[in-house]
CSV table of C-alpha atoms and ligand atoms in Angstrom, one decimal:
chain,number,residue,atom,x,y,z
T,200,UNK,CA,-31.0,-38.3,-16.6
T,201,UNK,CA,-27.9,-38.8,-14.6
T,202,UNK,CA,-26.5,-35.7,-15.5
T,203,UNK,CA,-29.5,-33.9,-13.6
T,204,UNK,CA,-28.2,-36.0,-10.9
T,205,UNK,CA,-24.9,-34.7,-11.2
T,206,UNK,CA,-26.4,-31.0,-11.3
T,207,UNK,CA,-28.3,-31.8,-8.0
T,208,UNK,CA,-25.3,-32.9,-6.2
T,209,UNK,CA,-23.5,-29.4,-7.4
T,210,UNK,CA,-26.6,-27.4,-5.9
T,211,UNK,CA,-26.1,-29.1,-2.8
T,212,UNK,CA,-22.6,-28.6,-2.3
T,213,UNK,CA,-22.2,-25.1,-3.7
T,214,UNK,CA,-25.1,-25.0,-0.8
T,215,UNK,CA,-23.4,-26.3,1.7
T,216,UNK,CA,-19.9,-24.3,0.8
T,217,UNK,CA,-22.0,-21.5,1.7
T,218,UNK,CA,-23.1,-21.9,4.5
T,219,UNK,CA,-19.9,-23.6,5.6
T,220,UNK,CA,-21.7,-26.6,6.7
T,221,UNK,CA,-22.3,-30.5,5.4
T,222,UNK,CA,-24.6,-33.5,6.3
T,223,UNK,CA,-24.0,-34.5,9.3
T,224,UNK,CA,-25.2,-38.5,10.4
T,225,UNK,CA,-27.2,-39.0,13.7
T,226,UNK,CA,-24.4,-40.4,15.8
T,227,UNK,CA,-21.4,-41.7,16.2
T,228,UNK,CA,-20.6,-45.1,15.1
T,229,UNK,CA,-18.3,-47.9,16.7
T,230,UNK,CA,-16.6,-50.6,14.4
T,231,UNK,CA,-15.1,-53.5,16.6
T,232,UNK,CA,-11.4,-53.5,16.8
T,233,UNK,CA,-10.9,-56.8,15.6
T,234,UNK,CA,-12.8,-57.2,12.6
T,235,UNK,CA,-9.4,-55.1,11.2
T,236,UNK,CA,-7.3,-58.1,11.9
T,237,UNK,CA,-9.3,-61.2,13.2
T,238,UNK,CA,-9.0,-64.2,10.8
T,239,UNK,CA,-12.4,-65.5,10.8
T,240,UNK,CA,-13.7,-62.2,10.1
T,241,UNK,CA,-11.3,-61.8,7.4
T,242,UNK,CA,-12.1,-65.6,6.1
T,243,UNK,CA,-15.9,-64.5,6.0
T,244,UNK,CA,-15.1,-61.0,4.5
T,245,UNK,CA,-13.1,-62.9,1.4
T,246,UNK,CA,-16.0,-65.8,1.2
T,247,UNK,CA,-18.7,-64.1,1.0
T,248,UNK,CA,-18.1,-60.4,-0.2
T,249,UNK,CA,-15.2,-60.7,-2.4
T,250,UNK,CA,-16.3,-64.0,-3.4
T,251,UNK,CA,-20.3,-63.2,-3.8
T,252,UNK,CA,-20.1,-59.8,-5.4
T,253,UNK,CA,-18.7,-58.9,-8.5
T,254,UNK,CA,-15.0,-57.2,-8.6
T,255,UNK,CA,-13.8,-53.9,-10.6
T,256,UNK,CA,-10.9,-56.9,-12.2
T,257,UNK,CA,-10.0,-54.2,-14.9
T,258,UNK,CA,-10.7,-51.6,-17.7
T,259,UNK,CA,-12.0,-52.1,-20.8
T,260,UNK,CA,-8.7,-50.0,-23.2
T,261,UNK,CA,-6.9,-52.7,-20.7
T,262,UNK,CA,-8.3,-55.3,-23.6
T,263,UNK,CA,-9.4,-53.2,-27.1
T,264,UNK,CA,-8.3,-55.8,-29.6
T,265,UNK,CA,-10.0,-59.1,-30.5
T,266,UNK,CA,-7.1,-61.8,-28.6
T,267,UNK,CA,-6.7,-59.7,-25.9
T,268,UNK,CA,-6.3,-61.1,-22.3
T,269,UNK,CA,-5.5,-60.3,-18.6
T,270,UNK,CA,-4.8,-63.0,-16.2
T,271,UNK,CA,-4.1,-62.3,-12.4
T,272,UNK,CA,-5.3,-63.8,-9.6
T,273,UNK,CA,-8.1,-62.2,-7.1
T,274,UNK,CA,-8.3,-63.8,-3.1
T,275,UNK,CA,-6.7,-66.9,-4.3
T,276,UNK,CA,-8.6,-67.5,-7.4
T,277,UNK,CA,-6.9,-67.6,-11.1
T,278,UNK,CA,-9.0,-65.6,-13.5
T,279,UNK,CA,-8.4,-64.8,-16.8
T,280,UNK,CA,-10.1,-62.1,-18.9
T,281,UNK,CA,-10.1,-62.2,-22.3
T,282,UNK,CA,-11.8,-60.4,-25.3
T,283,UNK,CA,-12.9,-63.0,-28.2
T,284,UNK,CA,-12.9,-62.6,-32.1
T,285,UNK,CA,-16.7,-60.7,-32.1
T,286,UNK,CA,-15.2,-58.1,-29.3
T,287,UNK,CA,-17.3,-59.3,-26.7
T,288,UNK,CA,-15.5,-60.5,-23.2
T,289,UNK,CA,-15.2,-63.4,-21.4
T,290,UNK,CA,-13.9,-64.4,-18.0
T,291,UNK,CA,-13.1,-67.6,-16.8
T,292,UNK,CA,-11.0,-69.6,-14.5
T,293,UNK,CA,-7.7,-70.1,-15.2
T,294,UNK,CA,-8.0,-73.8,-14.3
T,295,UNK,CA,-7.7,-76.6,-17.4
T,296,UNK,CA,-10.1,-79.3,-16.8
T,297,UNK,CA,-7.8,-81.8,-17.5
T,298,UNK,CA,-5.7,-82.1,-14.3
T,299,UNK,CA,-6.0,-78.5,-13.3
T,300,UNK,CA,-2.9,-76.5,-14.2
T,301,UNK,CA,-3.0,-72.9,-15.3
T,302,UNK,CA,-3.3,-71.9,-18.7
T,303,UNK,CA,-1.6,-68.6,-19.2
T,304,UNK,CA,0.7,-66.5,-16.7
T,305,UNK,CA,-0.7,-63.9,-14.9
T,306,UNK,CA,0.5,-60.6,-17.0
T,307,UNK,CA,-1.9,-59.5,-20.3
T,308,UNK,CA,-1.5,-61.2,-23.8
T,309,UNK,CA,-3.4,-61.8,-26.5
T,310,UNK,CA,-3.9,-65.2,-28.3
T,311,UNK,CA,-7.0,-66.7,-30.1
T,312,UNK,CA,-7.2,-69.6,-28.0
T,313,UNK,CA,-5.5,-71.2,-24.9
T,314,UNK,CA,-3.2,-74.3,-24.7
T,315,UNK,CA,-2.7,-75.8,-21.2
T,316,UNK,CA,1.0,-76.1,-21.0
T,317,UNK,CA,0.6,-79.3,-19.5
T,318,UNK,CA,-1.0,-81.8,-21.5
T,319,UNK,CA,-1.9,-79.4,-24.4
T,320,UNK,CA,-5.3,-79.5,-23.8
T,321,UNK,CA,-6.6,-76.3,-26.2
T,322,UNK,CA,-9.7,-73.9,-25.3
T,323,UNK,CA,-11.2,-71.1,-27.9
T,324,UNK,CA,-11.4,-67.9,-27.3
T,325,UNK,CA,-14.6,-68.8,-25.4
T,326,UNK,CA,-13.3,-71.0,-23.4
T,327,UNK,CA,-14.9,-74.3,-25.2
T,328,UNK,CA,-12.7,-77.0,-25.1
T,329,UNK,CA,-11.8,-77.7,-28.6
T,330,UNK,CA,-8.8,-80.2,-28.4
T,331,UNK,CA,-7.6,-82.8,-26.5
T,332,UNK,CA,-4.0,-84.4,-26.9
T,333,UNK,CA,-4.0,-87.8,-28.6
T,334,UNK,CA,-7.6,-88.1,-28.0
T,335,UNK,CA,-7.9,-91.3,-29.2
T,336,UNK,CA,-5.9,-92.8,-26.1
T,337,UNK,CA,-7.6,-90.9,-23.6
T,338,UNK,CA,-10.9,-91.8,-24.4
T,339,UNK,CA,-14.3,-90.5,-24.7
T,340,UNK,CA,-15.0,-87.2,-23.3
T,341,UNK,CA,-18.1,-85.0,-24.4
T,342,UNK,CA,-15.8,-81.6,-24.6
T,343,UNK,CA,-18.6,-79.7,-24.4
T,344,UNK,CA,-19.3,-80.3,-20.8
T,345,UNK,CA,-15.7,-79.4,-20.0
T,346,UNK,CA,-15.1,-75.8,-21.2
T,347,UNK,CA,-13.7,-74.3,-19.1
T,348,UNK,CA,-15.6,-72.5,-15.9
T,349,UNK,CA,-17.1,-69.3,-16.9
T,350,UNK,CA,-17.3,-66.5,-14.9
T,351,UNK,CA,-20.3,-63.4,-15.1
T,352,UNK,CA,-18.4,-60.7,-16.5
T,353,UNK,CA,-20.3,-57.5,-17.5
T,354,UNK,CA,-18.5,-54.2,-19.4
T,355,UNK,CA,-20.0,-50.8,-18.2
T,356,UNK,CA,-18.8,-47.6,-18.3
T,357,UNK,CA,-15.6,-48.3,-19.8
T,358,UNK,CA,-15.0,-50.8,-16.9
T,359,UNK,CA,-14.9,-54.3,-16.3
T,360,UNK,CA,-17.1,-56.2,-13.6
T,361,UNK,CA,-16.4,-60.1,-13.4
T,362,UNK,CA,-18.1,-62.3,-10.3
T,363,UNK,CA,-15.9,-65.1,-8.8
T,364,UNK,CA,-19.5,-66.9,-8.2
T,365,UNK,CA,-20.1,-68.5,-11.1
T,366,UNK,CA,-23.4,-69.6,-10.0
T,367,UNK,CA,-24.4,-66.3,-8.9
T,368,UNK,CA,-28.3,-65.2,-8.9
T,369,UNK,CA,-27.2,-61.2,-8.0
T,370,UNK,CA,-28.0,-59.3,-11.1
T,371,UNK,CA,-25.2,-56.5,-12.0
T,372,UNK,CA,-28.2,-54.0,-12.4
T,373,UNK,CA,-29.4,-54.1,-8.8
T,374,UNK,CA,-25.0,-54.6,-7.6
T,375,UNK,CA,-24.6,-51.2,-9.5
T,376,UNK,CA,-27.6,-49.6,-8.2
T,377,UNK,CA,-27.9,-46.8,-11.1
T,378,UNK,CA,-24.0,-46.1,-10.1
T,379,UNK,CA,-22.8,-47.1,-13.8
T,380,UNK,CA,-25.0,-44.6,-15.5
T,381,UNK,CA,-22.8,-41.8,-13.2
T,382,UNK,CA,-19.5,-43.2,-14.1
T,383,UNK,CA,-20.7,-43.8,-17.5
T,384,UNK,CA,-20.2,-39.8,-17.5
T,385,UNK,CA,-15.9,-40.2,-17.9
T,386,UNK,CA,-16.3,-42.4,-20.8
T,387,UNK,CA,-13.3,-44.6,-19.7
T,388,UNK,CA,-13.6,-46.6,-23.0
T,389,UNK,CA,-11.7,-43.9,-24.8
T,390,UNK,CA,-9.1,-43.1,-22.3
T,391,UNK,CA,-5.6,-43.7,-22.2
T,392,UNK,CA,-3.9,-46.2,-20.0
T,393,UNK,CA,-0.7,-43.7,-19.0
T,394,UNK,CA,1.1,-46.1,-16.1
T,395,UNK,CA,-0.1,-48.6,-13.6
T,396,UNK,CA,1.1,-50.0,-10.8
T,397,UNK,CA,1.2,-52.3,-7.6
T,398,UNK,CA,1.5,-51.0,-4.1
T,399,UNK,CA,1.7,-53.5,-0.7
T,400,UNK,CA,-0.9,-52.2,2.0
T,401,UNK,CA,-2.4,-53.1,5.2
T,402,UNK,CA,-5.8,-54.5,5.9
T,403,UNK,CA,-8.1,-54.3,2.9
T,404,UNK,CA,-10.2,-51.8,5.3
T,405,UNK,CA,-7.8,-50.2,6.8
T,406,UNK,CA,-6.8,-48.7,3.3
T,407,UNK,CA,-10.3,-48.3,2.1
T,408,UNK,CA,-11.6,-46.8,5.1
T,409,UNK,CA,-8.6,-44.1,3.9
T,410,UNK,CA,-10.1,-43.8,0.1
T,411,UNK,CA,-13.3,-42.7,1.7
T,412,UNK,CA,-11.8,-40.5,4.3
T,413,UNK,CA,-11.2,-36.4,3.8
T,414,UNK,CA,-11.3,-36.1,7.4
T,415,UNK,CA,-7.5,-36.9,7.1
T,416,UNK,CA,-6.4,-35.2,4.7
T,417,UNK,CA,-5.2,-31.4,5.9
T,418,UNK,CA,-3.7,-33.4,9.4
T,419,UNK,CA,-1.8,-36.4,7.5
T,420,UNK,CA,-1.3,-35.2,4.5
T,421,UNK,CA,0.2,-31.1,5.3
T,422,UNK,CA,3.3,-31.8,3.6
T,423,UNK,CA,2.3,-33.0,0.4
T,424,UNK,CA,-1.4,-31.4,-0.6
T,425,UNK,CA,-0.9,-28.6,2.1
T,426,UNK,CA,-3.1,-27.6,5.0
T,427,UNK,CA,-5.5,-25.2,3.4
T,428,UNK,CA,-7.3,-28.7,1.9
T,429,UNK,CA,-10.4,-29.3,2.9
T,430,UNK,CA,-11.4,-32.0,5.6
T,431,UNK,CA,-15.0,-31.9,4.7
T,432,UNK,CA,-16.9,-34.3,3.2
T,433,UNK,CA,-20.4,-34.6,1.6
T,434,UNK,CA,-21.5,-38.2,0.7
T,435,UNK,CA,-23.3,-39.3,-1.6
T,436,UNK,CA,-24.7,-43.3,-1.9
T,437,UNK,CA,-26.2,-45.2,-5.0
T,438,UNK,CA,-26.3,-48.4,-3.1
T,439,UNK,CA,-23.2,-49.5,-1.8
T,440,UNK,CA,-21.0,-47.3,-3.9
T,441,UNK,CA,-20.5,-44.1,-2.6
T,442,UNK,CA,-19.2,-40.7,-4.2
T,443,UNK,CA,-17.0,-38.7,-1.7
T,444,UNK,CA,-16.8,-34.6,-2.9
T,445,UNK,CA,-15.8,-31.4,-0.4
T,446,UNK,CA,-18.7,-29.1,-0.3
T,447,UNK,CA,-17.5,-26.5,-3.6
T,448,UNK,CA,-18.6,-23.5,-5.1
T,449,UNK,CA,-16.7,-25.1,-8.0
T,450,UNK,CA,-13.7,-22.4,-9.3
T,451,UNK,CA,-11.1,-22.7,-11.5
T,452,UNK,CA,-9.0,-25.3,-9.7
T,453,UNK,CA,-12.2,-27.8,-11.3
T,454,UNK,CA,-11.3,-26.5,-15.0
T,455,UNK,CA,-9.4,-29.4,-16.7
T,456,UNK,CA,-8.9,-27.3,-20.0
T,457,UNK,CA,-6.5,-25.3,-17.8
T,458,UNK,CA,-9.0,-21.8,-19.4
T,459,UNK,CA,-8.9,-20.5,-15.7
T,460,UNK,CA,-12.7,-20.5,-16.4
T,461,UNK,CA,-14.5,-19.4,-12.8
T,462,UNK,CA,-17.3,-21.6,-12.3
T,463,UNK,CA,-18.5,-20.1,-9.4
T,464,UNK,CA,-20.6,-17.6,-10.4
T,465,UNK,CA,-21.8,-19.8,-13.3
T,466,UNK,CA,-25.4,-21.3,-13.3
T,467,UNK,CA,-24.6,-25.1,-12.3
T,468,UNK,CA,-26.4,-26.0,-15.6
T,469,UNK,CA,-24.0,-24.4,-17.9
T,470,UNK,CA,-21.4,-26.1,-15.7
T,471,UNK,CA,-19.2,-29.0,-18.0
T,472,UNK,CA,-19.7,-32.2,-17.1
T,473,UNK,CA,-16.3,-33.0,-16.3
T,474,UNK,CA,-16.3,-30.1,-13.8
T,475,UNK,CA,-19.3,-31.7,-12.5
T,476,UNK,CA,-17.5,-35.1,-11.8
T,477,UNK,CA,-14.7,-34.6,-9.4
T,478,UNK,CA,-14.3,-35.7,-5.9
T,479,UNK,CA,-13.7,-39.4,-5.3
T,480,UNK,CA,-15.6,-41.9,-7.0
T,481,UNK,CA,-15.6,-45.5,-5.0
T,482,UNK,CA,-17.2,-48.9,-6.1
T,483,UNK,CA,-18.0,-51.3,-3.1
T,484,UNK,CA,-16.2,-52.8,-1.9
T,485,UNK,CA,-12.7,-52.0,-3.6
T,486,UNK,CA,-12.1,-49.2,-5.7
T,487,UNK,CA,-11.5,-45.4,-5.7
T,488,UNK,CA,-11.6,-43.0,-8.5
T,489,UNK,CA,-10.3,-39.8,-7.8
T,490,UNK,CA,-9.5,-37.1,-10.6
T,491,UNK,CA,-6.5,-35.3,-11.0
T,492,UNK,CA,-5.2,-32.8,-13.6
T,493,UNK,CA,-1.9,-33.9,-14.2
T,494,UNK,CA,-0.7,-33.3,-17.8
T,495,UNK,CA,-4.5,-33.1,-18.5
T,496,UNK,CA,-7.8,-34.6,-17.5
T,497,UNK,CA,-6.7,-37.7,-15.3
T,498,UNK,CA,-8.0,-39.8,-12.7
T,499,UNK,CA,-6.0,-42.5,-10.2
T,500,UNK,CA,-8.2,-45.2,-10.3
T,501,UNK,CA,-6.9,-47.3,-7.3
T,502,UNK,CA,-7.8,-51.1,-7.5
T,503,UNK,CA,-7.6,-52.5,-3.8
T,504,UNK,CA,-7.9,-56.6,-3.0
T,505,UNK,CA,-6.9,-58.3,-0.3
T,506,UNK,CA,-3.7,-59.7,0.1
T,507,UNK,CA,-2.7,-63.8,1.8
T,508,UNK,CA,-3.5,-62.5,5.7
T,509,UNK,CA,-5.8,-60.5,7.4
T,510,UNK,CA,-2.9,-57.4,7.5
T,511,UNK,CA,-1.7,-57.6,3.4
T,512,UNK,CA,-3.6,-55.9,1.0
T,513,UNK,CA,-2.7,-55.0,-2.8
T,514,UNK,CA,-3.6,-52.3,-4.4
T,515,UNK,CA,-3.3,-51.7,-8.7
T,516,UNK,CA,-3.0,-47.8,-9.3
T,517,UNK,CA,-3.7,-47.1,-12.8
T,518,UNK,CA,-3.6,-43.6,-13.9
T,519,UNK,CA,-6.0,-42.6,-16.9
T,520,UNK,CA,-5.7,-39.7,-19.2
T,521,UNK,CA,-8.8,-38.4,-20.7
T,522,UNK,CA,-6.1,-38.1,-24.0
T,523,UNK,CA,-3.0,-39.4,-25.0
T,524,UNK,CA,-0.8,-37.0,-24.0
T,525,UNK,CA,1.8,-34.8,-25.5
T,526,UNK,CA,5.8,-35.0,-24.1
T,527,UNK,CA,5.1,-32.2,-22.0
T,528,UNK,CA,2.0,-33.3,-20.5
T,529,UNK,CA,3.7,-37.1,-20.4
T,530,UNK,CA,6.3,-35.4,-18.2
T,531,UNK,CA,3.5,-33.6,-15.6
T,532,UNK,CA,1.2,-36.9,-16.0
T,533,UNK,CA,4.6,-38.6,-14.5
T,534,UNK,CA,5.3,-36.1,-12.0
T,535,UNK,CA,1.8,-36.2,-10.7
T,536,UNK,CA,1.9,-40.2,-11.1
T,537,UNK,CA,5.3,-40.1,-9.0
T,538,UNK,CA,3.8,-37.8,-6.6
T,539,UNK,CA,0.8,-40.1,-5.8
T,540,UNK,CA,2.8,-43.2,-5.3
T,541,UNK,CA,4.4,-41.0,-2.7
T,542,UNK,CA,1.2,-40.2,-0.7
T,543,UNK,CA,-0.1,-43.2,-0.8
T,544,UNK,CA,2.9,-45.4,0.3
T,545,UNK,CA,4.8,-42.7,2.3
T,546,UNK,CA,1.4,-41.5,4.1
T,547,UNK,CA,-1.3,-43.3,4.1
T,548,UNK,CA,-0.4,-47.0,3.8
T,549,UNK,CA,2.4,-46.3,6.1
T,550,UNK,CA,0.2,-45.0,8.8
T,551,UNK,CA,-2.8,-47.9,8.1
T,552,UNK,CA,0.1,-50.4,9.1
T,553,UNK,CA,1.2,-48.3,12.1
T,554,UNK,CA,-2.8,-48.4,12.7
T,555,UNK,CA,-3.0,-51.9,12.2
T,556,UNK,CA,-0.3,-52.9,15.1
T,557,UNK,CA,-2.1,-50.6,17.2
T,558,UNK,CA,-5.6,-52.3,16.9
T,559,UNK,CA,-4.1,-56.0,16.9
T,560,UNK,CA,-2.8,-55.2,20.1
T,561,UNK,CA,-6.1,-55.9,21.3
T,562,UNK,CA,-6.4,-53.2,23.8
T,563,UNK,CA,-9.3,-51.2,21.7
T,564,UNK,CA,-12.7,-52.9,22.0
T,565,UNK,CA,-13.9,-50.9,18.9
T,566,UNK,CA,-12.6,-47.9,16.4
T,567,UNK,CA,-15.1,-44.7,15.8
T,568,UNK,CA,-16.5,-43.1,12.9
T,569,UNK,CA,-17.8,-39.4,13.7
T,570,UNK,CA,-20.8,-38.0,12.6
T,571,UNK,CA,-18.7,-36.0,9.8
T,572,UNK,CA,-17.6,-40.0,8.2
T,573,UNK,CA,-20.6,-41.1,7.3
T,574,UNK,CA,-19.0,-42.8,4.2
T,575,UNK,CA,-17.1,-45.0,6.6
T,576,UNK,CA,-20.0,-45.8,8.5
T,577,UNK,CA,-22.2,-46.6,5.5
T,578,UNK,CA,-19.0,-48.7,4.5
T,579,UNK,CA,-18.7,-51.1,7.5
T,580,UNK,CA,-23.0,-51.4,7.9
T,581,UNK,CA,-22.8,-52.7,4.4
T,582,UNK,CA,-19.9,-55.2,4.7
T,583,UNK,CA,-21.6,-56.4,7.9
T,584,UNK,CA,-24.7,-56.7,6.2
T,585,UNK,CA,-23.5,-58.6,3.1
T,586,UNK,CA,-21.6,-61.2,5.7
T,587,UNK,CA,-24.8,-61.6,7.5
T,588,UNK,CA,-27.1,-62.0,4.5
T,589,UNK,CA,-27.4,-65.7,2.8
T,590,UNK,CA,-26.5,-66.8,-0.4
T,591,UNK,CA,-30.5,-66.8,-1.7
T,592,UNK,CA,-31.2,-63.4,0.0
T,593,UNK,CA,-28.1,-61.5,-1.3
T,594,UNK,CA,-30.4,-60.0,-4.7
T,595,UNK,CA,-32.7,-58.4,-2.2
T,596,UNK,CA,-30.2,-56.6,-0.1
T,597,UNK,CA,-29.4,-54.1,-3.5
E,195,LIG,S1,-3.7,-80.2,-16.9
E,195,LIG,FE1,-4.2,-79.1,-18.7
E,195,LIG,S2,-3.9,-80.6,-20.3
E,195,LIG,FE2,-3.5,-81.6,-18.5
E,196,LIG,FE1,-4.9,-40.1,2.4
């Protein structure tokens, strides 16, 4: 089903490449200035989209084995992810219901349990509580009303979704909006974690506005992908989440196997799959999966959040390999790795923050988004949307 979806989107592109041409929106839009660096904006953008809608808080070869855990913390909130003796996962906050402390560091581990290093205080593997020090002396305590706090957590496509809402009512199916059965198509479970890593950035925005952005990319980026890139865009929604692909003919720059295959002239249904799922891949409101062939099928799969003010932001990069690679391809995979880090940091987080002192001088009443950006458009109406919509209304707006 989704692959005829992904066959659709290759008709319409090869289409478009053509004729030379892409979708173009109705008009031009204006984003205020200040909602890139005003602090009640920012408060609001944390409270109720990062904290109402579930987050992208890892991948699932992140935690295979039974013990496995991540714990890191996401807009100020300790979370810890953990996968428990059956295989199934768990989130939870890292808070012990005792006083409060932390139980683990933030870093992965794995363990069959949790003991707070305070008190010892002990939790399973699904976060019961199942000892308390010298129980005796500290009285009566029903211990199963103080597990710890659970968090929705839901494994798709090889990825891992958790909410920071642990009362939430939004149901991951309308969230994802059909988009899980598309990214189901890299089959992430299986791939191999090559590197990650952790880059500063500006305003959470500001750097996503840039994951969703081709416009750029010939003008900013001519000394490291070259000039004869493409700044078209065609964009493509499944409710929030939006894929971001140049208008192609597809050729035998999309051939991962490295055959030299020419898909060009090749009826899009005899087109591979993996051919078929290039471009950038983002998940509202933080992440960007774009594929690369660096020492074999790869992707940078770029984890953005918010960092302590309105201009810090964080971003993970992992970089996935379809397969474990060989030395040689370990060496490209590195290369390519190295040369990401580069773009990123070098070009486009160092121009966000150049952006960023521009707009907080306050001398722009808004920012534009042509008619050729519709994917920032779409971007900002949604976060606006979200901020404006209640608590009990938030299911419908999916
Ligand atoms: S705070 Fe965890 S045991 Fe006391
Ligand atoms: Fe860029």
């Amino acid at each position: 089903m989704s692959r005829k979806k992904l066959e659709e989107i290759a008709k319409i592109n090869r289409q478009h490449a053509e004729d030379g041409t892409i979708e173009l929106t109705q008009k031009i839009v204006e984003v205020p200035a200040k909602y890139y660096y005003d602090q009640d904006r920012w408060n609001s953008e944390i409270e109720r989209v990062f904290k109402r809608l579930p987050l992208v808080l890892g991948i699932s070869s992140e935690l295979k084995k039974p013990g496995d855990y991540k714990a890191l913390e996401v807009v100020g909130m300790p979370v810890i992810i953990n996968r428990n003796s059956e295989g199934k996962l768990n989130a939870f906050l890292n808070i012990c219901r005792h006083r409060g402390s932390s139980l683990v560091e933030n870093g992965h581990g794995n363990s069959s349990h949790f003991r707070c290093p305070y008190h010892g205080w002990a939790y399973s593997d699904d976060g019961e509580l199942i000892g308390i020090s010298d129980n005796e002396n500290f009285g009566d305590l029903d211990k199963e009303c103080n597990g710890l706090i659970k968090l929705p957590i839901e494994e798709r496509a090889g990825i891992i979704w958790v909410n920071l809402d642990h009362k939430t009512e939004l149901s991951m199916d309308s969230f994802l909006s059909g988009y899980d059965e598309m990214l189901a198509h890299f089959k992430f479970e299986d791939w191999y974690i090559f590197d990650t890593r952790t880059l500063k950035g500006p305003n959470w925005k500001v750097a996503y506005d840039g994951y969703l952005d081709l416009y750029h990319l010939p003008v900013l980026h001519s000394e490291t992908f070259g000039t004869e890139i493409s700044n078209k865009a065609m964009f493509y929604a499944w409710g929030p989440h939006q894929r971001v692909i140049s208008p192609s003919r597809l050729s035998s720059q999309d051939d991962f196997d490295g055959e030299g295959i020419d898909y060009s002239e090749l009826p899009i249904k005899e087109v591979p799959t993996a051919v078929l799922m290039t471009g950038v891949w983002t998940i509202f409101p933080h992440v960007s999966i774009a594929s690369f062939n660096g020492g074999g099928r790869s992707v940078l799969l770029s984890q953005l959040l918010p960092g302590a003010s309105p201009e810090e932001s964080y971003t993970v990069q992992y970089y996935l390999m379809e397969k474990e690679p060989n030395q040689q391809q370990r060496k490209e995979a590195k290369e390519q790795f190295d040369f990401l880090k580069y773009v990123v940091k070098e070009e486009d987080y160092a121009t966000g923050l150049k952006l960023q002192k521009g707009l907080k001088t306050g001398k722009l009443e808004s920012v534009l988004f042509g008619r050729n950006e519709s994917g920032g458009q779409a971007f900002h109406e949604w976060v606006d949307k979200i901020i404006n919509t209640k608590n009990k209304d938030l299911s419908k707006l999916f």
